[in-house]
Amino acid sequence: MSGFVGILVSDPWLQNQFTQVELRSLKSHFTSMKRESGKLTVSDLASRMGKSKIVGDQNLSKEERATLIQNFHPNLNDEVDFEFYLRIYLNLQAHVNAIIGSGVKNSSAFLKAATTTLLHTISDSEKSSYVAHINNYLSEDEFLKKCLPINPSSNDLFEVAKDGVLLCKLINVAVPGTIDERAINTKSMLNPWERNENHTLCLNSAKAIGCTVVNIGTQDIIEGRRHLVLGVISQIIKIQLLADLNLKKTPQLVELVGDSKDVEELMSLPPEKILLRWMNFQLKKTEYKKTVSNFSSDVKDAEAYTNLLNVLAPEHKHPSNVVVKNTFERAKHVLEHADRMGCRRYLTAKDIVEGSPNLNLAFVAHIFQHRNGLSTQTKQISFLETLADDIQISREEKSFRFWINSFDSSVYINNVFEDLRDGWILLQTLDKVSPSIVNWKIASKPPIKLPFKKVENCNQVVKLGKQLKFSLVNIAGNDIVQGNKKLILAYLWQLMRYNILQLLKHLRFHSNGKEITDVDILEWANAKVRKNGSQTRMYSFRDKSLSDGIFFLELLSSVQPRAVNWSLVTNGVTDEEKKMNATYVISIARKLGCSIFLLPEDIIEVNQKMMLTLTASIMYWTLKQPLELIKPTGSPDSHSGSILDDSTSDSSLE
């Protein structure tokens, strides 16, 4: 068991009951429960544990949970610490397992047996569909050819995924260019060090494209934990399939709305909601009168699908006009129709009638990609010309959105300008960045119907920002409620910057409370590069010479000698060479373990904010590494000198 687990739990027996990821998730839920009123007693557990995504799935009512807890510990007024909470959790899980035995009805079940063996199940249909997707999109990959196609009826997928290469390649299929494939370790036999680098690169890159990976670590991929690996694959494929569900890629989507105000609303919706709106838009052209609001129960009878495909591809409709009353037969007809259209993928008739949400979503998204039925020429597209197409705002919004989603939060945001307007998620993020700073007693939890309650939340957000010494001139809570883009981005940038500076402060300077400044980070980076024998220098985070990426490659090489393959580095003169270097910088940083949310364009254009966060992230990774982990290639035990020893530099932070 790792040191991380030991820090959270002192009892050796408890340490052995959980993986790192499980313990981290439970710790987060425990902290959330305690935060509600500042303390947690035994009497609070029954109701609050029921709200937990993990504990709430134990199939116990609040009353049953309360009885079991009282039997375990009769004194209901005693305060609960984390280890006591874990023991309660294990007892409840053991009780549930004793009731239901080994029969697991729900594919998302999370059950803990009395022997502490976790029973995680996966959907065979989902696995088969994702394997077919991988076989289709990666069959020509030079490295993966030797292990593709994968047999969908076997568990070979999890063996192939163990070296991390397949997951990295799949990310690039979903969002091309995310990973510089020169950074992927692709030898036929990878050592544990190289394999771990691939996993780290994969997980940090997955976060950077919008996946939620807070409950999975590199060890889970190495061990082939099927439910976790399949969960990441599912998210990556979903991002790929929904990539066209935006006005930039598919401007014809404006046909779904009436005026420019509705267009702005459409742009703020998550892609799944846009897909549902598109589906209902097409269904209005038919005799189907219901509204589809999900990809599960609302499509189980296959009637919506029958009408959707008939309007999109009437030439391929079933030749028989006989009304099919049997649901399963109707589902089979739907798939035959889709097959004639050339888009029968991702699900079976059984998946339709069982209401598999992931596979139904994939099926509809694939239909949209293949034939969306929207006009190629519509006067409504003129609405787009009235919308400000600020590329920089869009890029920063995405970076901050993925950064917020990287926290272990119960809410996933799709648009910072819309989803932060009630102030709640901002308060949650502030609490993550500066624990206990939020006064939850005066905060209102969504759904918030009264507008002034949203303003109150956002007023506290602004007040706390000022408390943290953010520059918030002319920013009021109502600006956040109104969705003022520039002011929201300005606040989020300062919050992100404060987060990384605090991480650095608590990492090395907790004893004397020294505040870390931008200048400290700049000087540290220059000292590292100079100490490595290079004359390259960064004069500021606006230094235009940074656009070629060379300085950051020098910095990465100085903190991990084996990180950069200099034969792959260009001179950084042309735009293409700069982009190649910038992509390589980002992938190498993520491969080492830096959690960063920037694009190659940020380096090429020398975006001051992103240059600071990139440098600070490399610094943070470096200073938290045990010395024995910084080793040159081929010499696993031969590193001389300390990368943490900055005492010889006049720019040392200590």
mmCIF file of N, CA and C in Angstrom, residues 146-220:
data_model
loop_
_atom_site.group_PDB
_atom_site.id
_atom_site.type_symbol
_atom_site.label_atom_id
_atom_site.label_comp_id
_atom_site.label_asym_id
_atom_site.label_seq_id
_atom_site.Cartn_x
_atom_site.Cartn_y
_atom_site.Cartn_z
ATOM 1 N N LYS A 146 -0.236 -5.342 -34.807
ATOM 2 C CA LYS A 146 0.093 -6.697 -34.343
ATOM 3 C C LYS A 146 -0.927 -7.261 -33.365
ATOM 4 N N CYS A 147 -1.726 -6.379 -32.739
ATOM 5 C CA CYS A 147 -2.701 -6.883 -31.758
ATOM 6 C C CYS A 147 -4.143 -6.567 -32.141
ATOM 7 N N LEU A 148 -4.353 -6.019 -33.338
ATOM 8 C CA LEU A 148 -5.703 -5.753 -33.831
ATOM 9 C C LEU A 148 -5.990 -6.654 -35.028
ATOM 10 N N PRO A 149 -7.239 -7.051 -35.254
ATOM 11 C CA PRO A 149 -8.418 -6.697 -34.455
ATOM 12 C C PRO A 149 -8.476 -7.458 -33.132
ATOM 13 N N ILE A 150 -9.079 -6.827 -32.158
ATOM 14 C CA ILE A 150 -9.291 -7.440 -30.851
ATOM 15 C C ILE A 150 -10.598 -8.226 -30.889
ATOM 16 N N ASN A 151 -10.599 -9.380 -30.273
ATOM 17 C CA ASN A 151 -11.810 -10.208 -30.203
ATOM 18 C C ASN A 151 -12.785 -9.570 -29.211
ATOM 19 N N PRO A 152 -13.953 -9.097 -29.682
ATOM 20 C CA PRO A 152 -14.891 -8.413 -28.772
ATOM 21 C C PRO A 152 -15.485 -9.313 -27.705
ATOM 22 N N SER A 153 -15.475 -10.613 -27.911
ATOM 23 C CA SER A 153 -16.074 -11.520 -26.930
ATOM 24 C C SER A 153 -15.077 -11.935 -25.852
ATOM 25 N N SER A 154 -13.829 -11.482 -25.979
ATOM 26 C CA SER A 154 -12.810 -11.823 -24.983
ATOM 27 C C SER A 154 -12.495 -10.594 -24.131
ATOM 28 N N ASN A 155 -11.550 -10.759 -23.211
ATOM 29 C CA ASN A 155 -11.071 -9.634 -22.413
ATOM 30 C C ASN A 155 -9.707 -9.149 -22.892
ATOM 31 N N ASP A 156 -9.393 -9.441 -24.151
ATOM 32 C CA ASP A 156 -8.095 -9.043 -24.698
ATOM 33 C C ASP A 156 -7.902 -7.531 -24.694
ATOM 34 N N LEU A 157 -9.013 -6.789 -24.764
ATOM 35 C CA LEU A 157 -8.923 -5.329 -24.779
ATOM 36 C C LEU A 157 -8.094 -4.822 -23.602
ATOM 37 N N PHE A 158 -8.320 -5.400 -22.427
ATOM 38 C CA PHE A 158 -7.673 -4.902 -21.221
ATOM 39 C C PHE A 158 -6.196 -5.291 -21.169
ATOM 40 N N GLU A 159 -5.852 -6.385 -21.846
ATOM 41 C CA GLU A 159 -4.442 -6.753 -21.960
ATOM 42 C C GLU A 159 -3.724 -5.809 -22.918
ATOM 43 N N VAL A 160 -4.372 -5.538 -24.046
ATOM 44 C CA VAL A 160 -3.768 -4.651 -25.046
ATOM 45 C C VAL A 160 -3.595 -3.242 -24.470
ATOM 46 N N ALA A 161 -4.527 -2.836 -23.609
ATOM 47 C CA ALA A 161 -4.491 -1.471 -23.068
ATOM 48 C C ALA A 161 -3.441 -1.288 -21.982
ATOM 49 N N LYS A 162 -2.849 -2.379 -21.495
ATOM 50 C CA LYS A 162 -1.971 -2.288 -20.328
ATOM 51 C C LYS A 162 -0.710 -1.470 -20.550
ATOM 52 N N ASP A 163 -0.230 -1.390 -21.801
ATOM 53 C CA ASP A 163 0.997 -0.605 -22.022
ATOM 54 C C ASP A 163 0.702 0.869 -22.284
ATOM 55 N N GLY A 164 -0.580 1.239 -22.334
ATOM 56 C CA GLY A 164 -0.949 2.644 -22.476
ATOM 57 C C GLY A 164 -0.975 3.171 -23.897
ATOM 58 N N VAL A 165 -0.408 2.425 -24.841
ATOM 59 C CA VAL A 165 -0.304 2.928 -26.218
ATOM 60 C C VAL A 165 -1.684 3.056 -26.849
ATOM 61 N N LEU A 166 -2.524 2.026 -26.703
ATOM 62 C CA LEU A 166 -3.846 2.051 -27.323
ATOM 63 C C LEU A 166 -4.659 3.242 -26.828
ATOM 64 N N LEU A 167 -4.617 3.510 -25.540
ATOM 65 C CA LEU A 167 -5.395 4.621 -24.992
ATOM 66 C C LEU A 167 -4.888 5.959 -25.525
ATOM 67 N N CYS A 168 -3.573 6.116 -25.625
ATOM 68 C CA CYS A 168 -3.011 7.349 -26.185
ATOM 69 C C CYS A 168 -3.450 7.540 -27.636
ATOM 70 N N LYS A 169 -3.394 6.464 -28.409
ATOM 71 C CA LYS A 169 -3.790 6.534 -29.824
ATOM 72 C C LYS A 169 -5.287 6.842 -29.951
ATOM 73 N N LEU A 170 -6.088 6.274 -29.053
ATOM 74 C CA LEU A 170 -7.534 6.497 -29.097
ATOM 75 C C LEU A 170 -7.862 7.958 -28.789
ATOM 76 N N ILE A 171 -7.113 8.552 -27.884
ATOM 77 C CA ILE A 171 -7.297 9.976 -27.580
ATOM 78 C C ILE A 171 -7.037 10.812 -28.825
ATOM 79 N N ASN A 172 -6.022 10.458 -29.582
ATOM 80 C CA ASN A 172 -5.715 11.214 -30.802
ATOM 81 C C ASN A 172 -6.756 11.007 -31.892
ATOM 82 N N VAL A 173 -7.440 9.886 -31.871
ATOM 83 C CA VAL A 173 -8.548 9.686 -32.804
ATOM 84 C C VAL A 173 -9.702 10.615 -32.421
ATOM 85 N N ALA A 174 -9.957 10.713 -31.113
ATOM 86 C CA ALA A 174 -11.067 11.537 -30.631
ATOM 87 C C ALA A 174 -10.800 13.019 -30.846
ATOM 88 N N VAL A 175 -9.611 13.469 -30.467
ATOM 89 C CA VAL A 175 -9.224 14.880 -30.633
ATOM 90 C C VAL A 175 -7.839 14.896 -31.265
ATOM 91 N N PRO A 176 -7.774 14.906 -32.598
ATOM 92 C CA PRO A 176 -6.483 14.810 -33.294
ATOM 93 C C PRO A 176 -5.479 15.852 -32.817
ATOM 94 N N GLY A 177 -4.238 15.388 -32.629
ATOM 95 C CA GLY A 177 -3.165 16.297 -32.255
ATOM 96 C C GLY A 177 -3.017 16.519 -30.764
ATOM 97 N N THR A 178 -3.872 15.871 -29.946
ATOM 98 C CA THR A 178 -3.767 16.073 -28.495
ATOM 99 C C THR A 178 -2.420 15.585 -27.980
ATOM 100 N N ILE A 179 -2.004 14.418 -28.422
ATOM 101 C CA ILE A 179 -0.740 13.821 -27.982
ATOM 102 C C ILE A 179 0.236 13.790 -29.145
ATOM 103 N N ASP A 180 1.444 14.278 -28.910
ATOM 104 C CA ASP A 180 2.512 14.127 -29.892
ATOM 105 C C ASP A 180 2.968 12.675 -29.818
ATOM 106 N N GLU A 181 2.706 11.915 -30.860
ATOM 107 C CA GLU A 181 2.972 10.479 -30.802
ATOM 108 C C GLU A 181 4.453 10.165 -30.692
ATOM 109 N N ARG A 182 5.313 11.161 -30.909
ATOM 110 C CA ARG A 182 6.742 10.971 -30.682
ATOM 111 C C ARG A 182 7.038 10.805 -29.199
ATOM 112 N N ALA A 183 6.101 11.242 -28.355
ATOM 113 C CA ALA A 183 6.303 11.144 -26.903
ATOM 114 C C ALA A 183 5.832 9.808 -26.336
ATOM 115 N N ILE A 184 5.110 9.017 -27.131
ATOM 116 C CA ILE A 184 4.607 7.721 -26.655
ATOM 117 C C ILE A 184 5.740 6.700 -26.723
ATOM 118 N N ASN A 185 5.914 5.951 -25.662
ATOM 119 C CA ASN A 185 6.907 4.868 -25.671
ATOM 120 C C ASN A 185 6.319 3.679 -26.420
ATOM 121 N N THR A 186 6.926 3.318 -27.545
ATOM 122 C CA THR A 186 6.330 2.274 -28.395
ATOM 123 C C THR A 186 7.303 1.144 -28.708
ATOM 124 N N LYS A 187 8.215 0.865 -27.798
ATOM 125 C CA LYS A 187 9.072 -0.300 -27.999
ATOM 126 C C LYS A 187 8.234 -1.571 -27.871
ATOM 127 N N SER A 188 8.722 -2.651 -28.454
ATOM 128 C CA SER A 188 7.963 -3.901 -28.374
ATOM 129 C C SER A 188 7.885 -4.420 -26.947
ATOM 130 N N MET A 189 8.927 -4.154 -26.157
ATOM 131 C CA MET A 189 8.928 -4.554 -24.747
ATOM 132 C C MET A 189 9.225 -3.331 -23.897
ATOM 133 N N LEU A 190 8.216 -2.837 -23.194
ATOM 134 C CA LEU A 190 8.381 -1.657 -22.358
ATOM 135 C C LEU A 190 8.720 -2.061 -20.933
ATOM 136 N N ASN A 191 9.671 -1.344 -20.331
ATOM 137 C CA ASN A 191 9.940 -1.609 -18.917
ATOM 138 C C ASN A 191 8.885 -0.887 -18.075
ATOM 139 N N PRO A 192 8.769 -1.197 -16.790
ATOM 140 C CA PRO A 192 7.721 -0.583 -15.959
ATOM 141 C C PRO A 192 7.763 0.940 -15.969
ATOM 142 N N TRP A 193 8.967 1.507 -16.009
ATOM 143 C CA TRP A 193 9.126 2.959 -16.024
ATOM 144 C C TRP A 193 8.473 3.553 -17.265
ATOM 145 N N GLU A 194 8.766 2.960 -18.423
ATOM 146 C CA GLU A 194 8.229 3.472 -19.694
ATOM 147 C C GLU A 194 6.720 3.272 -19.783
ATOM 148 N N ARG A 195 6.261 2.139 -19.286
ATOM 149 C CA ARG A 195 4.824 1.863 -19.304
ATOM 150 C C ARG A 195 4.072 2.870 -18.434
ATOM 151 N N ASN A 196 4.642 3.172 -17.276
ATOM 152 C CA ASN A 196 4.021 4.140 -16.375
ATOM 153 C C ASN A 196 3.963 5.527 -17.020
ATOM 154 N N GLU A 197 5.000 5.879 -17.779
ATOM 155 C CA GLU A 197 5.000 7.158 -18.485
ATOM 156 C C GLU A 197 3.856 7.231 -19.488
ATOM 157 N N ASN A 198 3.632 6.148 -20.212
ATOM 158 C CA ASN A 198 2.513 6.114 -21.163
ATOM 159 C C ASN A 198 1.176 6.305 -20.452
ATOM 160 N N HIS A 199 1.013 5.650 -19.320
ATOM 161 C CA HIS A 199 -0.243 5.774 -18.568
ATOM 162 C C HIS A 199 -0.435 7.201 -18.070
ATOM 163 N N THR A 200 0.647 7.792 -17.577
ATOM 164 C CA THR A 200 0.567 9.164 -17.076
ATOM 165 C C THR A 200 0.223 10.118 -18.209
ATOM 166 N N LEU A 201 0.866 9.929 -19.350
ATOM 167 C CA LEU A 201 0.575 10.751 -20.536
ATOM 168 C C LEU A 201 -0.884 10.586 -20.940
ATOM 169 N N CYS A 202 -1.358 9.366 -20.933
ATOM 170 C CA CYS A 202 -2.745 9.082 -21.316
ATOM 171 C C CYS A 202 -3.733 9.772 -20.380
ATOM 172 N N LEU A 203 -3.555 9.610 -19.080
ATOM 173 C CA LEU A 203 -4.520 10.150 -18.123
ATOM 174 C C LEU A 203 -4.505 11.677 -18.103
ATOM 175 N N ASN A 204 -3.319 12.285 -18.174
ATOM 176 C CA ASN A 204 -3.257 13.750 -18.205
ATOM 177 C C ASN A 204 -3.826 14.301 -19.501
ATOM 178 N N SER A 205 -3.639 13.581 -20.593
ATOM 179 C CA SER A 205 -4.200 14.015 -21.880
ATOM 180 C C SER A 205 -5.709 13.819 -21.906
ATOM 181 N N ALA A 206 -6.184 12.743 -21.282
ATOM 182 C CA ALA A 206 -7.630 12.509 -21.198
ATOM 183 C C ALA A 206 -8.306 13.647 -20.437
ATOM 184 N N LYS A 207 -7.676 14.078 -19.337
ATOM 185 C CA LYS A 207 -8.208 15.226 -18.597
ATOM 186 C C LYS A 207 -8.252 16.464 -19.483
ATOM 187 N N ALA A 208 -7.216 16.620 -20.300
ATOM 188 C CA ALA A 208 -7.088 17.826 -21.119
ATOM 189 C C ALA A 208 -8.108 17.894 -22.253
ATOM 190 N N ILE A 209 -8.760 16.760 -22.585
ATOM 191 C CA ILE A 209 -9.808 16.807 -23.616
ATOM 192 C C ILE A 209 -11.206 16.738 -23.000
ATOM 193 N N GLY A 210 -11.265 16.704 -21.658
ATOM 194 C CA GLY A 210 -12.570 16.767 -21.005
ATOM 195 C C GLY A 210 -13.035 15.505 -20.311
ATOM 196 N N CYS A 211 -12.180 14.472 -20.233
ATOM 197 C CA CYS A 211 -12.576 13.257 -19.515
ATOM 198 C C CYS A 211 -12.447 13.472 -18.010
ATOM 199 N N THR A 212 -13.277 12.771 -17.258
ATOM 200 C CA THR A 212 -13.178 12.777 -15.802
ATOM 201 C C THR A 212 -12.403 11.535 -15.378
ATOM 202 N N VAL A 213 -11.212 11.740 -14.831
ATOM 203 C CA VAL A 213 -10.361 10.592 -14.489
ATOM 204 C C VAL A 213 -9.898 10.641 -13.038
ATOM 205 N N VAL A 214 -10.698 11.293 -12.176
ATOM 206 C CA VAL A 214 -10.273 11.438 -10.779
ATOM 207 C C VAL A 214 -10.245 10.107 -10.038
ATOM 208 N N ASN A 215 -10.946 9.101 -10.531
ATOM 209 C CA ASN A 215 -11.008 7.829 -9.816
ATOM 210 C C ASN A 215 -10.196 6.723 -10.470
ATOM 211 N N ILE A 216 -9.224 7.092 -11.290
ATOM 212 C CA ILE A 216 -8.386 6.084 -11.921
ATOM 213 C C ILE A 216 -6.939 6.542 -11.901
ATOM 214 N N GLY A 217 -6.042 5.615 -11.608
ATOM 215 C CA GLY A 217 -4.615 5.905 -11.592
ATOM 216 C C GLY A 217 -3.864 4.976 -12.524
ATOM 217 N N THR A 218 -2.568 5.212 -12.647
ATOM 218 C CA THR A 218 -1.759 4.400 -13.569
ATOM 219 C C THR A 218 -1.776 2.925 -13.172
ATOM 220 N N GLN A 219 -1.816 2.646 -11.869
ATOM 221 C CA GLN A 219 -1.799 1.261 -11.414
ATOM 222 C C GLN A 219 -3.056 0.518 -11.855
ATOM 223 N N ASP A 220 -4.160 1.224 -11.966
ATOM 224 C CA ASP A 220 -5.407 0.589 -12.408
ATOM 225 C C ASP A 220 -5.293 0.089 -13.846
#
